[in-house]
């Protein structure tokens, strides 16, 4: 069984809960504060690790308290953080204000994520996974590392529009939602998975819609990250593409049933049980 390598972003998400969002220049009293580990790279690495994969994470963090906390949190999931480099400047942070109505305001300070250079070669990785919250050069370096070692290269070009479409199309596998697909124009990778939210997912160009596994959804943030990380874990185990996709979809259906992103990533036994129930 091969390892999953993830080269991507790592953030501390800082949630402030307020009655209503402030106007410019206004000071308000908040109700509560929550710190949550985030960043698409870290979310996908955690999803893959909980699904049973050996995972290495390549990225960058500041030499600050948030950086230390996030490293510890990845280690607790058994993720190898040897290639998570400490750099000057702050760890990536997302500042998220959420008002009572659910409306929010988000500021992302990418900090150390802008200094990610790409993975170190070697490492016995059979599939490299990356996203678009790190510099384009680091995404190119991830693809080149995969090519040099004969590993599969998977990209989730999220947020949409940050990576050149012709770079995305050079990967073996691309996982996109509708807006990320639109940003690709007509360009496609050999395997392109289109996710359709509660409707499920399909393999382009002509695969049928695979319906989402039934779920009692309470918070759909991180559904895409669950699918990508767990699909990569399935591929590293040698599952064929469609089976790995269904494995990822089962994890995503579990992730939407609880709040938060990394806390919602399900363990292997629950994913297996949901796959079995869907047969
Ligand atoms: P996000 O950016 O919020 O992580 P995304 O846009 O990348 O999401 P989606 O297409 O919304 O990704 O969802 C990914 C997968 O999660 C879907 O293909 C589906 O399998 C699963 N999923 C999403 N919502 C639900 C739901 N309500 N019930 C069951 N499964 C769901």
PDB file of C-alpha atoms and ligand atoms in Angstrom:
ATOM      1  CA  UNK A   1       0.000   0.000   0.000  1.00  0.00           C
ATOM      2  CA  UNK A   2       1.467   3.389  -1.016  1.00  0.00           C
ATOM      3  CA  UNK A   3       1.519   6.640   0.891  1.00  0.00           C
ATOM      4  CA  UNK A   4      -0.595   9.687   0.156  1.00  0.00           C
ATOM      5  CA  UNK A   5       1.429  12.911  -0.154  1.00  0.00           C
ATOM      6  CA  UNK A   6      -0.424  16.185   0.222  1.00  0.00           C
ATOM      7  CA  UNK A   7       1.231  19.461  -0.747  1.00  0.00           C
ATOM      8  CA  UNK A   8      -1.054  22.269   0.306  1.00  0.00           C
ATOM      9  CA  UNK A   9      -2.263  24.938   2.660  1.00  0.00           C
ATOM     10  CA  UNK A  10      -2.588  24.943   6.421  1.00  0.00           C
ATOM     11  CA  UNK A  11      -4.537  27.629   8.307  1.00  0.00           C
ATOM     12  CA  UNK A  12      -5.854  28.425  11.716  1.00  0.00           C
ATOM     13  CA  UNK A  13      -9.500  29.371  11.237  1.00  0.00           C
ATOM     14  CA  UNK A  14     -10.516  31.912  13.869  1.00  0.00           C
ATOM     15  CA  UNK A  15     -14.307  32.145  14.195  1.00  0.00           C
ATOM     16  CA  UNK A  16     -15.914  35.102  15.980  1.00  0.00           C
ATOM     17  CA  UNK A  17     -19.650  34.759  16.600  1.00  0.00           C
ATOM     18  CA  UNK A  18     -21.553  38.059  16.679  1.00  0.00           C
ATOM     19  CA  UNK A  19     -25.181  39.138  16.820  1.00  0.00           C
ATOM     20  CA  UNK A  20     -24.682  41.073  13.579  1.00  0.00           C
ATOM     21  CA  UNK A  21     -21.680  41.871  11.369  1.00  0.00           C
ATOM     22  CA  UNK A  22     -20.036  45.243  12.163  1.00  0.00           C
ATOM     23  CA  UNK A  23     -20.233  48.251   9.827  1.00  0.00           C
ATOM     24  CA  UNK A  24     -16.893  49.746   8.683  1.00  0.00           C
ATOM     25  CA  UNK A  25     -15.292  51.574  11.642  1.00  0.00           C
ATOM     26  CA  UNK A  26     -17.702  50.070  14.194  1.00  0.00           C
ATOM     27  CA  UNK A  27     -16.624  48.120  17.320  1.00  0.00           C
ATOM     28  CA  UNK A  28     -18.954  45.401  18.589  1.00  0.00           C
ATOM     29  CA  UNK A  29     -18.889  42.933  21.443  1.00  0.00           C
ATOM     30  CA  UNK A  30     -18.647  39.377  20.157  1.00  0.00           C
ATOM     31  CA  UNK A  31     -20.425  36.398  21.712  1.00  0.00           C
ATOM     32  CA  UNK A  32     -17.832  33.646  21.435  1.00  0.00           C
ATOM     33  CA  UNK A  33     -14.596  32.628  19.806  1.00  0.00           C
ATOM     34  CA  UNK A  34     -13.543  29.329  18.249  1.00  0.00           C
ATOM     35  CA  UNK A  35     -10.191  28.185  16.849  1.00  0.00           C
ATOM     36  CA  UNK A  36     -10.336  25.428  14.245  1.00  0.00           C
ATOM     37  CA  UNK A  37      -7.491  23.890  12.198  1.00  0.00           C
ATOM     38  CA  UNK A  38      -8.161  24.393   8.484  1.00  0.00           C
ATOM     39  CA  UNK A  39      -6.692  24.977   5.034  1.00  0.00           C
ATOM     40  CA  UNK A  40      -7.645  22.709   2.145  1.00  0.00           C
ATOM     41  CA  UNK A  41      -4.313  20.888   2.179  1.00  0.00           C
ATOM     42  CA  UNK A  42      -4.513  20.050   5.876  1.00  0.00           C
ATOM     43  CA  UNK A  43      -8.208  19.136   5.642  1.00  0.00           C
ATOM     44  CA  UNK A  44      -7.545  16.671   2.818  1.00  0.00           C
ATOM     45  CA  UNK A  45      -4.514  15.211   4.615  1.00  0.00           C
ATOM     46  CA  UNK A  46      -6.612  14.601   7.751  1.00  0.00           C
ATOM     47  CA  UNK A  47      -9.413  13.034   5.683  1.00  0.00           C
ATOM     48  CA  UNK A  48      -6.939  10.637   4.030  1.00  0.00           C
ATOM     49  CA  UNK A  49      -5.262   9.722   7.338  1.00  0.00           C
ATOM     50  CA  UNK A  50      -8.579   8.946   9.092  1.00  0.00           C
ATOM     51  CA  UNK A  51      -9.488   6.746   6.124  1.00  0.00           C
ATOM     52  CA  UNK A  52      -6.428   4.652   6.934  1.00  0.00           C
ATOM     53  CA  UNK A  53      -3.737   6.048   4.617  1.00  0.00           C
ATOM     54  CA  UNK A  54      -0.129   6.763   5.564  1.00  0.00           C
ATOM     55  CA  UNK A  55       0.054  10.482   4.850  1.00  0.00           C
ATOM     56  CA  UNK A  56       2.931  12.947   4.409  1.00  0.00           C
ATOM     57  CA  UNK A  57       2.137  16.646   4.434  1.00  0.00           C
ATOM     58  CA  UNK A  58       4.313  19.182   2.586  1.00  0.00           C
ATOM     59  CA  UNK A  59       3.646  22.837   3.321  1.00  0.00           C
ATOM     60  CA  UNK A  60       4.775  25.834   5.358  1.00  0.00           C
ATOM     61  CA  UNK A  61       3.933  27.381   8.716  1.00  0.00           C
ATOM     62  CA  UNK A  62       5.086  30.383  10.692  1.00  0.00           C
ATOM     63  CA  UNK A  63       7.280  30.088  13.785  1.00  0.00           C
ATOM     64  CA  UNK A  64       4.364  31.074  15.982  1.00  0.00           C
ATOM     65  CA  UNK A  65       1.815  29.587  18.367  1.00  0.00           C
ATOM     66  CA  UNK A  66      -0.711  28.774  15.639  1.00  0.00           C
ATOM     67  CA  UNK A  67       2.028  27.010  13.671  1.00  0.00           C
ATOM     68  CA  UNK A  68       2.933  24.826  16.674  1.00  0.00           C
ATOM     69  CA  UNK A  69      -0.707  24.012  17.378  1.00  0.00           C
ATOM     70  CA  UNK A  70      -1.394  22.992  13.781  1.00  0.00           C
ATOM     71  CA  UNK A  71       1.686  20.767  13.590  1.00  0.00           C
ATOM     72  CA  UNK A  72       0.595  19.017  16.787  1.00  0.00           C
ATOM     73  CA  UNK A  73      -2.905  18.577  15.443  1.00  0.00           C
ATOM     74  CA  UNK A  74      -1.630  16.916  12.215  1.00  0.00           C
ATOM     75  CA  UNK A  75       0.674  14.686  14.290  1.00  0.00           C
ATOM     76  CA  UNK A  76      -2.262  13.537  16.405  1.00  0.00           C
ATOM     77  CA  UNK A  77      -3.786  12.172  13.202  1.00  0.00           C
ATOM     78  CA  UNK A  78      -0.534  10.294  12.535  1.00  0.00           C
ATOM     79  CA  UNK A  79       0.482  12.547   9.621  1.00  0.00           C
ATOM     80  CA  UNK A  80       4.192  12.833   8.790  1.00  0.00           C
ATOM     81  CA  UNK A  81       5.057  16.550   9.049  1.00  0.00           C
ATOM     82  CA  UNK A  82       8.780  16.304   8.199  1.00  0.00           C
ATOM     83  CA  UNK A  83       8.168  18.384   5.049  1.00  0.00           C
ATOM     84  CA  UNK A  84       6.078  21.025   6.828  1.00  0.00           C
ATOM     85  CA  UNK A  85       8.628  23.831   6.846  1.00  0.00           C
ATOM     86  CA  UNK A  86       8.830  26.580   9.459  1.00  0.00           C
ATOM     87  CA  UNK A  87       9.301  29.917   7.634  1.00  0.00           C
ATOM     88  CA  UNK A  88       9.462  33.578   8.641  1.00  0.00           C
ATOM     89  CA  UNK A  89       6.140  35.375   8.841  1.00  0.00           C
ATOM     90  CA  UNK A  90       2.773  34.319  10.245  1.00  0.00           C
ATOM     91  CA  UNK A  91       1.044  30.955   9.886  1.00  0.00           C
ATOM     92  CA  UNK A  92      -1.916  31.200   7.501  1.00  0.00           C
ATOM     93  CA  UNK A  93      -5.065  32.463   9.205  1.00  0.00           C
ATOM     94  CA  UNK A  94      -8.704  32.755   8.155  1.00  0.00           C
ATOM     95  CA  UNK A  95     -10.647  35.346  10.168  1.00  0.00           C
ATOM     96  CA  UNK A  96     -14.318  34.430  10.016  1.00  0.00           C
ATOM     97  CA  UNK A  97     -17.131  36.499  11.536  1.00  0.00           C
ATOM     98  CA  UNK A  98     -20.469  34.736  11.671  1.00  0.00           C
ATOM     99  CA  UNK A  99     -23.659  36.614  12.573  1.00  0.00           C
ATOM    100  CA  UNK A 100     -26.841  35.130  14.002  1.00  0.00           C
ATOM    101  CA  UNK A 101     -28.537  34.901  10.602  1.00  0.00           C
ATOM    102  CA  UNK A 102     -25.646  32.702   9.410  1.00  0.00           C
ATOM    103  CA  UNK A 103     -24.261  35.451   7.128  1.00  0.00           C
ATOM    104  CA  UNK A 104     -20.482  35.674   7.364  1.00  0.00           C
ATOM    105  CA  UNK A 105     -17.428  37.753   6.473  1.00  0.00           C
ATOM    106  CA  UNK A 106     -14.105  36.056   5.852  1.00  0.00           C
ATOM    107  CA  UNK A 107     -10.593  37.447   5.501  1.00  0.00           C
ATOM    108  CA  UNK A 108      -7.859  34.954   4.592  1.00  0.00           C
ATOM    109  CA  UNK A 109      -4.270  35.915   5.348  1.00  0.00           C
ATOM    110  CA  UNK A 110      -2.314  33.232   3.565  1.00  0.00           C
ATOM    111  CA  UNK A 111       0.963  34.038   5.362  1.00  0.00           C
ATOM    112  CA  UNK A 112       3.314  31.036   5.262  1.00  0.00           C
ATOM    113  CA  UNK A 113       1.160  29.305   2.614  1.00  0.00           C
ATOM    114  CA  UNK A 114       2.580  31.821   0.106  1.00  0.00           C
ATOM    115  CA  UNK A 115       6.031  30.400   0.837  1.00  0.00           C
ATOM    116  CA  UNK A 116       5.246  26.748   0.044  1.00  0.00           C
ATOM    117  CA  UNK A 117       7.788  25.484  -2.486  1.00  0.00           C
ATOM    118  CA  UNK A 118       6.645  21.942  -3.196  1.00  0.00           C
ATOM    119  CA  UNK A 119       7.310  18.481  -1.860  1.00  0.00           C
ATOM    120  CA  UNK A 120      10.665  16.819  -1.299  1.00  0.00           C
ATOM    121  CA  UNK A 121      11.219  13.919  -3.709  1.00  0.00           C
ATOM    122  CA  UNK A 122      11.312  10.323  -2.551  1.00  0.00           C
ATOM    123  CA  UNK A 123       9.100   9.361   0.333  1.00  0.00           C
ATOM    124  CA  UNK A 124       7.467   6.286  -1.233  1.00  0.00           C
ATOM    125  CA  UNK A 125       4.391   8.315  -2.125  1.00  0.00           C
ATOM    126  CA  UNK A 126       2.079   6.626  -4.642  1.00  0.00           C
ATOM    127  CA  UNK A 127      -0.306   9.565  -5.063  1.00  0.00           C
ATOM    128  CA  UNK A 128       0.376  13.296  -4.691  1.00  0.00           C
ATOM    129  CA  UNK A 129      -2.566  15.598  -3.977  1.00  0.00           C
ATOM    130  CA  UNK A 130      -2.553  19.382  -4.250  1.00  0.00           C
ATOM    131  CA  UNK A 131      -4.928  22.369  -4.423  1.00  0.00           C
ATOM    132  CA  UNK A 132      -4.870  26.089  -5.293  1.00  0.00           C
ATOM    133  CA  UNK A 133      -4.245  27.753  -1.912  1.00  0.00           C
ATOM    134  CA  UNK A 134      -0.446  27.647  -2.449  1.00  0.00           C
ATOM    135  CA  UNK A 135       1.711  29.299  -5.167  1.00  0.00           C
ATOM    136  CA  UNK A 136       1.355  27.980  -8.727  1.00  0.00           C
ATOM    137  CA  UNK A 137       5.084  27.109  -8.638  1.00  0.00           C
ATOM    138  CA  UNK A 138       4.432  24.708  -5.737  1.00  0.00           C
ATOM    139  CA  UNK A 139       1.600  23.040  -7.676  1.00  0.00           C
ATOM    140  CA  UNK A 140       3.971  22.624 -10.656  1.00  0.00           C
ATOM    141  CA  UNK A 141       6.641  21.210  -8.312  1.00  0.00           C
ATOM    142  CA  UNK A 142       4.120  18.699  -6.920  1.00  0.00           C
ATOM    143  CA  UNK A 143       3.268  17.517 -10.436  1.00  0.00           C
ATOM    144  CA  UNK A 144       6.970  17.226 -11.290  1.00  0.00           C
ATOM    145  CA  UNK A 145       7.709  15.266  -8.106  1.00  0.00           C
ATOM    146  CA  UNK A 146       4.900  12.863  -8.977  1.00  0.00           C
ATOM    147  CA  UNK A 147       6.175  12.458 -12.540  1.00  0.00           C
ATOM    148  CA  UNK A 148       9.782  11.890 -11.407  1.00  0.00           C
ATOM    149  CA  UNK A 149       8.747   9.093  -9.033  1.00  0.00           C
ATOM    150  CA  UNK A 150       6.012   7.482 -11.105  1.00  0.00           C
ATOM    151  CA  UNK A 151       3.314   8.530  -8.611  1.00  0.00           C
ATOM    152  CA  UNK A 152      -0.216   9.532  -9.603  1.00  0.00           C
ATOM    153  CA  UNK A 153      -0.866  13.303  -9.526  1.00  0.00           C
ATOM    154  CA  UNK A 154      -4.275  14.568  -8.349  1.00  0.00           C
ATOM    155  CA  UNK A 155      -5.300  18.228  -8.231  1.00  0.00           C
ATOM    156  CA  UNK A 156      -8.355  19.862  -6.699  1.00  0.00           C
ATOM    157  CA  UNK A 157      -8.094  23.342  -8.293  1.00  0.00           C
ATOM    158  CA  UNK A 158      -9.949  25.129  -5.492  1.00  0.00           C
ATOM    159  CA  UNK A 159     -10.527  28.049  -5.030  1.00  0.00           C
ATOM    160  CA  UNK A 160     -11.642  28.305  -8.668  1.00  0.00           C
ATOM    161  CA  UNK A 161      -9.617  30.151 -11.258  1.00  0.00           C
ATOM    162  CA  UNK A 162      -6.272  30.395  -9.447  1.00  0.00           C
ATOM    163  CA  UNK A 163      -4.437  27.770 -11.523  1.00  0.00           C
ATOM    164  CA  UNK A 164      -3.907  27.941 -15.304  1.00  0.00           C
ATOM    165  CA  UNK A 165      -6.265  25.475 -17.008  1.00  0.00           C
ATOM    166  CA  UNK A 166      -3.432  23.929 -19.044  1.00  0.00           C
ATOM    167  CA  UNK A 167      -1.517  23.147 -15.827  1.00  0.00           C
ATOM    168  CA  UNK A 168      -4.578  21.469 -14.285  1.00  0.00           C
ATOM    169  CA  UNK A 169      -5.059  19.373 -17.439  1.00  0.00           C
ATOM    170  CA  UNK A 170      -1.522  17.948 -17.077  1.00  0.00           C
ATOM    171  CA  UNK A 171      -2.514  16.103 -13.865  1.00  0.00           C
ATOM    172  CA  UNK A 172      -3.720  12.481 -14.023  1.00  0.00           C
ATOM    173  CA  UNK A 173      -6.830  13.179 -11.943  1.00  0.00           C
ATOM    174  CA  UNK A 174      -8.755  16.421 -11.383  1.00  0.00           C
ATOM    175  CA  UNK A 175     -11.595  16.822  -8.872  1.00  0.00           C
ATOM    176  CA  UNK A 176     -13.742  19.923  -9.499  1.00  0.00           C
ATOM    177  CA  UNK A 177     -17.099  21.391  -8.566  1.00  0.00           C
ATOM    178  CA  UNK A 178     -19.185  23.293 -11.145  1.00  0.00           C
ATOM    179  CA  UNK A 179     -17.400  26.653 -10.746  1.00  0.00           C
ATOM    180  CA  UNK A 180     -13.947  25.051 -10.824  1.00  0.00           C
ATOM    181  CA  UNK A 181     -14.977  23.139 -13.967  1.00  0.00           C
ATOM    182  CA  UNK A 182     -16.088  26.369 -15.631  1.00  0.00           C
ATOM    183  CA  UNK A 183     -12.685  27.936 -14.868  1.00  0.00           C
ATOM    184  CA  UNK A 184     -11.039  25.099 -16.834  1.00  0.00           C
ATOM    185  CA  UNK A 185     -12.729  26.139 -20.092  1.00  0.00           C
ATOM    186  CA  UNK A 186     -12.714  23.011 -22.214  1.00  0.00           C
ATOM    187  CA  UNK A 187      -9.499  21.553 -20.749  1.00  0.00           C
ATOM    188  CA  UNK A 188      -9.696  18.150 -19.050  1.00  0.00           C
ATOM    189  CA  UNK A 189      -7.346  15.676 -17.367  1.00  0.00           C
ATOM    190  CA  UNK A 190      -7.482  11.948 -18.255  1.00  0.00           C
ATOM    191  CA  UNK A 191      -9.727  11.437 -15.204  1.00  0.00           C
ATOM    192  CA  UNK A 192     -12.003  14.358 -14.284  1.00  0.00           C
ATOM    193  CA  UNK A 193     -14.444  14.039 -11.392  1.00  0.00           C
ATOM    194  CA  UNK A 194     -17.234  16.607 -11.198  1.00  0.00           C
ATOM    195  CA  UNK A 195     -18.832  16.934  -7.756  1.00  0.00           C
ATOM    196  CA  UNK A 196     -22.457  18.048  -7.634  1.00  0.00           C
ATOM    197  CA  UNK A 197     -23.092  18.739  -3.942  1.00  0.00           C
ATOM    198  CA  UNK A 198     -26.119  16.874  -2.564  1.00  0.00           C
ATOM    199  CA  UNK A 199     -26.764  15.465  -6.051  1.00  0.00           C
ATOM    200  CA  UNK A 200     -23.549  13.401  -5.980  1.00  0.00           C
ATOM    201  CA  UNK A 201     -20.707  13.270  -8.514  1.00  0.00           C
ATOM    202  CA  UNK A 202     -19.832  11.996 -11.969  1.00  0.00           C
ATOM    203  CA  UNK A 203     -16.819  11.021 -13.999  1.00  0.00           C
ATOM    204  CA  UNK A 204     -16.577  13.258 -17.078  1.00  0.00           C
ATOM    205  CA  UNK A 205     -17.122  13.237 -19.980  1.00  0.00           C
ATOM    206  CA  UNK A 206     -19.898  10.669 -20.024  1.00  0.00           C
ATOM    207  CA  UNK A 207     -20.120   8.817 -16.705  1.00  0.00           C
ATOM    208  CA  UNK A 208     -23.569   8.575 -15.130  1.00  0.00           C
ATOM    209  CA  UNK A 209     -24.393  10.661 -12.059  1.00  0.00           C
ATOM    210  CA  UNK A 210     -23.437   8.641  -8.985  1.00  0.00           C
ATOM    211  CA  UNK A 211     -26.030   9.735  -6.423  1.00  0.00           C
ATOM    212  CA  UNK A 212     -24.761  11.142  -3.117  1.00  0.00           C
ATOM    213  CA  UNK A 213     -25.077   8.701  -0.222  1.00  0.00           C
ATOM    214  CA  UNK A 214     -28.084   9.613   1.938  1.00  0.00           C
ATOM    215  CA  UNK A 215     -27.137  11.916   4.820  1.00  0.00           C
ATOM    216  CA  UNK A 216     -28.709  14.131   7.472  1.00  0.00           C
ATOM    217  CA  UNK A 217     -26.751  17.216   6.416  1.00  0.00           C
ATOM    218  CA  UNK A 218     -26.073  19.855   9.051  1.00  0.00           C
ATOM    219  CA  UNK A 219     -22.896  21.552   7.717  1.00  0.00           C
ATOM    220  CA  UNK A 220     -21.595  20.911   4.206  1.00  0.00           C
ATOM    221  CA  UNK A 221     -18.282  22.804   4.553  1.00  0.00           C
ATOM    222  CA  UNK A 222     -15.429  20.426   3.926  1.00  0.00           C
ATOM    223  CA  UNK A 223     -17.505  17.916   1.929  1.00  0.00           C
ATOM    224  CA  UNK A 224     -15.234  18.426  -1.073  1.00  0.00           C
ATOM    225  CA  UNK A 225     -12.098  18.071   1.058  1.00  0.00           C
ATOM    226  CA  UNK A 226     -13.413  14.824   2.568  1.00  0.00           C
ATOM    227  CA  UNK A 227     -14.112  13.426  -0.897  1.00  0.00           C
ATOM    228  CA  UNK A 228     -10.669  14.366  -2.278  1.00  0.00           C
ATOM    229  CA  UNK A 229      -8.651  13.117   0.714  1.00  0.00           C
ATOM    230  CA  UNK A 230     -10.515   9.838   1.043  1.00  0.00           C
ATOM    231  CA  UNK A 231     -10.604   9.168  -2.698  1.00  0.00           C
ATOM    232  CA  UNK A 232      -6.786   9.595  -2.684  1.00  0.00           C
ATOM    233  CA  UNK A 233      -6.550   7.146   0.246  1.00  0.00           C
ATOM    234  CA  UNK A 234      -8.602   4.625  -1.757  1.00  0.00           C
ATOM    235  CA  UNK A 235      -6.405   5.044  -4.831  1.00  0.00           C
ATOM    236  CA  UNK A 236      -3.258   4.566  -2.708  1.00  0.00           C
ATOM    237  CA  UNK A 237      -4.742   1.234  -1.575  1.00  0.00           C
ATOM    238  CA  UNK A 238      -5.139   0.210  -5.199  1.00  0.00           C
ATOM    239  CA  UNK A 239      -8.888   0.776  -5.608  1.00  0.00           C
ATOM    240  CA  UNK A 240      -9.997   1.437  -9.206  1.00  0.00           C
ATOM    241  CA  UNK A 241     -11.069   5.050  -9.858  1.00  0.00           C
ATOM    242  CA  UNK A 242     -14.845   4.626  -9.575  1.00  0.00           C
ATOM    243  CA  UNK A 243     -14.606   2.577  -6.385  1.00  0.00           C
ATOM    244  CA  UNK A 244     -12.239   5.140  -4.850  1.00  0.00           C
ATOM    245  CA  UNK A 245     -14.678   7.897  -5.828  1.00  0.00           C
ATOM    246  CA  UNK A 246     -17.572   6.104  -4.102  1.00  0.00           C
ATOM    247  CA  UNK A 247     -15.347   5.609  -1.039  1.00  0.00           C
ATOM    248  CA  UNK A 248     -14.679   9.383  -1.029  1.00  0.00           C
ATOM    249  CA  UNK A 249     -18.383  10.142  -1.502  1.00  0.00           C
ATOM    250  CA  UNK A 250     -19.258   7.932   1.478  1.00  0.00           C
ATOM    251  CA  UNK A 251     -16.797   9.912   3.623  1.00  0.00           C
ATOM    252  CA  UNK A 252     -18.233  13.206   2.331  1.00  0.00           C
ATOM    253  CA  UNK A 253     -21.764  12.083   3.228  1.00  0.00           C
ATOM    254  CA  UNK A 254     -20.568  11.428   6.797  1.00  0.00           C
ATOM    255  CA  UNK A 255     -18.653  14.734   6.940  1.00  0.00           C
ATOM    256  CA  UNK A 256     -21.808  16.766   6.195  1.00  0.00           C
ATOM    257  CA  UNK A 257     -23.558  15.187   9.192  1.00  0.00           C
ATOM    258  CA  UNK A 258     -21.454  17.044  11.752  1.00  0.00           C
ATOM    259  CA  UNK A 259     -20.198  20.598  12.130  1.00  0.00           C
ATOM    260  CA  UNK A 260     -16.722  21.870  11.391  1.00  0.00           C
ATOM    261  CA  UNK A 261     -14.241  20.663   8.844  1.00  0.00           C
ATOM    262  CA  UNK A 262     -11.429  18.549  10.294  1.00  0.00           C
ATOM    263  CA  UNK A 263     -13.489  17.356  13.292  1.00  0.00           C
ATOM    264  CA  UNK A 264     -16.087  16.067  10.817  1.00  0.00           C
ATOM    265  CA  UNK A 265     -13.664  13.853   8.864  1.00  0.00           C
ATOM    266  CA  UNK A 266     -14.857  10.277   9.567  1.00  0.00           C
ATOM    267  CA  UNK A 267     -12.805   7.240  10.649  1.00  0.00           C
ATOM    268  CA  UNK A 268     -12.327   4.214   8.380  1.00  0.00           C
ATOM    269  CA  UNK A 269     -14.852   1.914  10.051  1.00  0.00           C
ATOM    270  CA  UNK A 270     -17.670   4.434   9.593  1.00  0.00           C
ATOM    271  CA  UNK A 271     -16.758   4.970   5.928  1.00  0.00           C
ATOM    272  CA  UNK A 272     -16.731   1.199   5.287  1.00  0.00           C
ATOM    273  CA  UNK A 273     -20.082   0.820   7.035  1.00  0.00           C
ATOM    274  CA  UNK A 274     -21.632   3.548   4.905  1.00  0.00           C
ATOM    275  CA  UNK A 275     -20.272   2.045   1.680  1.00  0.00           C
ATOM    276  CA  UNK A 276     -21.709  -1.330   2.704  1.00  0.00           C
ATOM    277  CA  UNK A 277     -25.104   0.206   3.578  1.00  0.00           C
ATOM    278  CA  UNK A 278     -25.301   1.856   0.152  1.00  0.00           C
ATOM    279  CA  UNK A 279     -24.827  -1.398  -1.790  1.00  0.00           C
TER     280      UNK A 279
HETATM  281  P1  LIG B   1     -16.906  22.445  -0.267  1.00  0.00           P
HETATM  282  O1  LIG B   1     -16.144  23.549  -0.990  1.00  0.00           O
HETATM  283  O2  LIG B   1     -18.036  22.947   0.597  1.00  0.00           O
HETATM  284  O3  LIG B   1     -16.029  21.488   0.453  1.00  0.00           O
HETATM  285  P2  LIG B   1     -17.358  21.369  -2.922  1.00  0.00           P
HETATM  286  O4  LIG B   1     -18.106  22.375  -3.746  1.00  0.00           O
HETATM  287  O5  LIG B   1     -15.907  21.176  -3.172  1.00  0.00           O
HETATM  288  O6  LIG B   1     -17.657  21.618  -1.379  1.00  0.00           O
HETATM  289  P3  LIG B   1     -19.543  19.508  -3.213  1.00  0.00           P
HETATM  290  O7  LIG B   1     -19.824  19.197  -4.641  1.00  0.00           O
HETATM  291  O8  LIG B   1     -20.452  20.484  -2.522  1.00  0.00           O
HETATM  292  O9  LIG B   1     -18.019  19.932  -3.078  1.00  0.00           O
HETATM  293  O10 LIG B   1     -19.594  18.167  -2.340  1.00  0.00           O
HETATM  294  C1  LIG B   1     -18.629  17.137  -2.518  1.00  0.00           C
HETATM  295  C2  LIG B   1     -19.296  15.794  -2.342  1.00  0.00           C
HETATM  296  O11 LIG B   1     -19.846  15.721  -1.030  1.00  0.00           O
HETATM  297  C3  LIG B   1     -20.454  15.528  -3.285  1.00  0.00           C
HETATM  298  O12 LIG B   1     -19.971  14.989  -4.519  1.00  0.00           O
HETATM  299  C4  LIG B   1     -21.283  14.524  -2.487  1.00  0.00           C
HETATM  300  O13 LIG B   1     -20.815  13.207  -2.722  1.00  0.00           O
HETATM  301  C5  LIG B   1     -20.999  14.919  -1.029  1.00  0.00           C
HETATM  302  N1  LIG B   1     -22.103  15.725  -0.482  1.00  0.00           N
HETATM  303  C6  LIG B   1     -22.227  17.068  -0.496  1.00  0.00           C
HETATM  304  N2  LIG B   1     -23.395  17.455   0.081  1.00  0.00           N
HETATM  305  C7  LIG B   1     -24.014  16.315   0.479  1.00  0.00           C
HETATM  306  C8  LIG B   1     -25.260  16.008   1.131  1.00  0.00           C
HETATM  307  N3  LIG B   1     -26.111  16.967   1.493  1.00  0.00           N
HETATM  308  N4  LIG B   1     -25.536  14.701   1.373  1.00  0.00           N
HETATM  309  C9  LIG B   1     -24.701  13.709   1.024  1.00  0.00           C
HETATM  310  N5  LIG B   1     -23.518  13.927   0.404  1.00  0.00           N
HETATM  311  C10 LIG B   1     -23.181  15.201   0.121  1.00  0.00           C
END
